[in-house]
Amino acid sequence: MLLINISGFLLIALIVWWFWLYKPQEIEVTNNKMVIRVENGVYNPAHIKVKADKSTVLTFFRTDSSPCSATLLIPGIEMSQEIPLNKETVITLPPLSAGEYPFHCSMQMYRGVIKSE
């Protein structure tokens, strides 16, 4: 019984860490270009830093066959883009004001953030 309780506590701790405490590394866009892979249920990288007031080119490459991963939404700039499987999709972001711009799939299972500074 003690082993079950300890296992349950560790599982709860892992869930709390993964969903609320874990902060992935933020990757800065260099030369105003970056490739983002859509694979295994995630965007990689998922936390992107761009320069404010400069347009940025993001290239999405999707290898994940999940139908959810086929659509990219960036609500803060009212952008919606289909991402075909195994093909590069180039998206040019307009110059962004300083702030954070979440992006996600149509069901919000795949998530990321563009941070403009």
PDB file of C-alpha atoms in Angstrom:
ATOM      1  CA  MET A   1       0.000   0.000   0.000  1.00  0.00           C
ATOM      2  CA  LEU A   2       2.873   2.387   0.815  1.00  0.00           C
ATOM      3  CA  LEU A   3       4.424   1.741  -2.601  1.00  0.00           C
ATOM      4  CA  ILE A   4       1.143   2.660  -4.330  1.00  0.00           C
ATOM      5  CA  ASN A   5       0.880   5.913  -2.346  1.00  0.00           C
ATOM      6  CA  ILE A   6       4.481   6.886  -3.119  1.00  0.00           C
ATOM      7  CA  SER A   7       3.980   6.071  -6.803  1.00  0.00           C
ATOM      8  CA  GLY A   8       0.806   8.183  -6.881  1.00  0.00           C
ATOM      9  CA  PHE A   9       2.551  11.114  -5.202  1.00  0.00           C
ATOM     10  CA  LEU A  10       5.465  10.938  -7.681  1.00  0.00           C
ATOM     11  CA  LEU A  11       3.057  10.823 -10.602  1.00  0.00           C
ATOM     12  CA  ILE A  12       1.194  13.898  -9.313  1.00  0.00           C
ATOM     13  CA  ALA A  13       4.524  15.726  -8.811  1.00  0.00           C
ATOM     14  CA  LEU A  14       5.557  14.889 -12.388  1.00  0.00           C
ATOM     15  CA  ILE A  15       2.251  16.160 -13.778  1.00  0.00           C
ATOM     16  CA  VAL A  16       2.523  19.425 -11.828  1.00  0.00           C
ATOM     17  CA  TRP A  17       6.099  19.925 -13.024  1.00  0.00           C
ATOM     18  CA  TRP A  18       5.276  19.158 -16.683  1.00  0.00           C
ATOM     19  CA  PHE A  19       2.159  21.317 -16.991  1.00  0.00           C
ATOM     20  CA  TRP A  20       2.892  24.246 -14.641  1.00  0.00           C
ATOM     21  CA  LEU A  21       6.559  24.450 -13.684  1.00  0.00           C
ATOM     22  CA  TYR A  22       8.533  23.334 -16.757  1.00  0.00           C
ATOM     23  CA  LYS A  23       9.855  26.229 -18.877  1.00  0.00           C
ATOM     24  CA  PRO A  24      11.459  25.135 -22.162  1.00  0.00           C
ATOM     25  CA  GLN A  25      14.494  26.970 -23.428  1.00  0.00           C
ATOM     26  CA  GLU A  26      13.762  30.051 -25.510  1.00  0.00           C
ATOM     27  CA  ILE A  27      15.499  30.061 -28.914  1.00  0.00           C
ATOM     28  CA  GLU A  28      16.361  33.384 -30.536  1.00  0.00           C
ATOM     29  CA  VAL A  29      15.768  33.800 -34.252  1.00  0.00           C
ATOM     30  CA  THR A  30      18.985  34.661 -36.088  1.00  0.00           C
ATOM     31  CA  ASN A  31      19.063  36.339 -39.511  1.00  0.00           C
ATOM     32  CA  ASN A  32      15.257  36.726 -39.213  1.00  0.00           C
ATOM     33  CA  LYS A  33      14.799  33.046 -40.193  1.00  0.00           C
ATOM     34  CA  MET A  34      14.074  29.834 -38.277  1.00  0.00           C
ATOM     35  CA  VAL A  35      12.919  26.278 -38.992  1.00  0.00           C
ATOM     36  CA  ILE A  36      10.312  24.820 -36.636  1.00  0.00           C
ATOM     37  CA  ARG A  37       9.693  21.086 -36.770  1.00  0.00           C
ATOM     38  CA  VAL A  38       6.228  19.714 -36.037  1.00  0.00           C
ATOM     39  CA  GLU A  39       6.828  16.195 -34.739  1.00  0.00           C
ATOM     40  CA  ASN A  40       5.913  13.820 -31.931  1.00  0.00           C
ATOM     41  CA  GLY A  41       3.142  16.054 -30.612  1.00  0.00           C
ATOM     42  CA  VAL A  42       5.224  19.230 -30.236  1.00  0.00           C
ATOM     43  CA  TYR A  43       6.664  22.226 -32.038  1.00  0.00           C
ATOM     44  CA  ASN A  44      10.457  22.216 -31.852  1.00  0.00           C
ATOM     45  CA  PRO A  45      11.481  24.806 -30.842  1.00  0.00           C
ATOM     46  CA  ALA A  46       8.283  25.929 -29.149  1.00  0.00           C
ATOM     47  CA  HIS A  47       9.546  29.124 -27.460  1.00  0.00           C
ATOM     48  CA  ILE A  48      10.925  31.582 -29.970  1.00  0.00           C
ATOM     49  CA  LYS A  49      12.336  35.066 -29.425  1.00  0.00           C
ATOM     50  CA  VAL A  50      12.168  37.594 -32.292  1.00  0.00           C
ATOM     51  CA  LYS A  51      13.155  41.225 -32.631  1.00  0.00           C
ATOM     52  CA  ALA A  52      10.256  43.640 -32.220  1.00  0.00           C
ATOM     53  CA  ASP A  53       9.227  45.726 -35.223  1.00  0.00           C
ATOM     54  CA  LYS A  54      11.036  43.465 -37.739  1.00  0.00           C
ATOM     55  CA  SER A  55       9.409  40.940 -40.030  1.00  0.00           C
ATOM     56  CA  THR A  56      10.513  37.349 -39.427  1.00  0.00           C
ATOM     57  CA  VAL A  57      10.405  34.263 -41.634  1.00  0.00           C
ATOM     58  CA  LEU A  58       9.446  31.001 -39.935  1.00  0.00           C
ATOM     59  CA  THR A  59       9.600  27.725 -41.831  1.00  0.00           C
ATOM     60  CA  PHE A  60       7.430  24.926 -40.465  1.00  0.00           C
ATOM     61  CA  PHE A  61       8.264  21.336 -41.404  1.00  0.00           C
ATOM     62  CA  ARG A  62       5.619  18.812 -40.350  1.00  0.00           C
ATOM     63  CA  THR A  63       6.444  15.108 -40.005  1.00  0.00           C
ATOM     64  CA  ASP A  64       3.650  14.383 -37.512  1.00  0.00           C
ATOM     65  CA  SER A  65       0.724  12.720 -39.314  1.00  0.00           C
ATOM     66  CA  SER A  66      -1.836  13.724 -36.674  1.00  0.00           C
ATOM     67  CA  PRO A  67      -4.666  15.713 -38.303  1.00  0.00           C
ATOM     68  CA  CYS A  68      -4.478  18.199 -35.433  1.00  0.00           C
ATOM     69  CA  SER A  69      -0.957  19.223 -36.453  1.00  0.00           C
ATOM     70  CA  ALA A  70      -2.103  20.205 -39.947  1.00  0.00           C
ATOM     71  CA  THR A  71      -3.311  23.677 -38.941  1.00  0.00           C
ATOM     72  CA  LEU A  72      -1.248  26.438 -37.352  1.00  0.00           C
ATOM     73  CA  LEU A  73      -3.049  29.306 -35.602  1.00  0.00           C
ATOM     74  CA  ILE A  74      -1.492  32.524 -34.313  1.00  0.00           C
ATOM     75  CA  PRO A  75      -4.511  34.338 -32.819  1.00  0.00           C
ATOM     76  CA  GLY A  76      -2.599  37.489 -31.806  1.00  0.00           C
ATOM     77  CA  ILE A  77      -2.019  38.368 -35.445  1.00  0.00           C
ATOM     78  CA  GLU A  78      -5.117  36.592 -36.793  1.00  0.00           C
ATOM     79  CA  MET A  79      -3.107  34.081 -38.811  1.00  0.00           C
ATOM     80  CA  SER A  80      -4.239  30.613 -39.826  1.00  0.00           C
ATOM     81  CA  GLN A  81      -2.086  28.392 -42.029  1.00  0.00           C
ATOM     82  CA  GLU A  82      -2.353  24.809 -43.253  1.00  0.00           C
ATOM     83  CA  ILE A  83       0.910  22.858 -42.872  1.00  0.00           C
ATOM     84  CA  PRO A  84       1.163  19.946 -45.329  1.00  0.00           C
ATOM     85  CA  LEU A  85       2.868  16.728 -44.299  1.00  0.00           C
ATOM     86  CA  ASN A  86       6.586  16.391 -45.184  1.00  0.00           C
ATOM     87  CA  LYS A  87       6.767  19.779 -46.926  1.00  0.00           C
ATOM     88  CA  GLU A  88       8.205  23.092 -45.816  1.00  0.00           C
ATOM     89  CA  THR A  89       5.693  25.858 -45.182  1.00  0.00           C
ATOM     90  CA  VAL A  90       7.169  29.346 -45.100  1.00  0.00           C
ATOM     91  CA  ILE A  91       5.358  31.945 -43.012  1.00  0.00           C
ATOM     92  CA  THR A  92       6.406  35.585 -42.911  1.00  0.00           C
ATOM     93  CA  LEU A  93       5.425  37.267 -39.674  1.00  0.00           C
ATOM     94  CA  PRO A  94       4.724  40.978 -39.904  1.00  0.00           C
ATOM     95  CA  PRO A  95       6.695  43.324 -37.642  1.00  0.00           C
ATOM     96  CA  LEU A  96       5.370  42.519 -34.150  1.00  0.00           C
ATOM     97  CA  SER A  97       4.992  44.887 -31.227  1.00  0.00           C
ATOM     98  CA  ALA A  98       6.785  43.834 -28.042  1.00  0.00           C
ATOM     99  CA  GLY A  99       4.873  41.056 -26.284  1.00  0.00           C
ATOM    100  CA  GLU A 100       4.037  37.366 -26.395  1.00  0.00           C
ATOM    101  CA  TYR A 101       2.141  35.719 -29.228  1.00  0.00           C
ATOM    102  CA  PRO A 102       0.985  32.159 -28.514  1.00  0.00           C
ATOM    103  CA  PHE A 103       0.636  29.782 -31.460  1.00  0.00           C
ATOM    104  CA  HIS A 104      -1.029  26.385 -31.520  1.00  0.00           C
ATOM    105  CA  CYS A 105      -2.796  23.734 -33.568  1.00  0.00           C
ATOM    106  CA  SER A 106      -6.559  23.776 -34.100  1.00  0.00           C
ATOM    107  CA  MET A 107      -7.213  21.804 -30.886  1.00  0.00           C
ATOM    108  CA  GLN A 108      -4.495  23.586 -28.841  1.00  0.00           C
ATOM    109  CA  MET A 109      -2.663  20.320 -28.193  1.00  0.00           C
ATOM    110  CA  TYR A 110       0.524  21.542 -29.908  1.00  0.00           C
ATOM    111  CA  ARG A 111       1.574  24.858 -28.358  1.00  0.00           C
ATOM    112  CA  GLY A 112       4.288  27.454 -28.629  1.00  0.00           C
ATOM    113  CA  VAL A 113       5.018  31.116 -27.951  1.00  0.00           C
ATOM    114  CA  ILE A 114       6.659  33.815 -30.021  1.00  0.00           C
ATOM    115  CA  LYS A 115       8.179  36.462 -27.753  1.00  0.00           C
ATOM    116  CA  SER A 116       8.866  39.794 -29.419  1.00  0.00           C
ATOM    117  CA  GLU A 117      11.407  42.096 -27.723  1.00  0.00           C
TER     118      GLU A 117
END
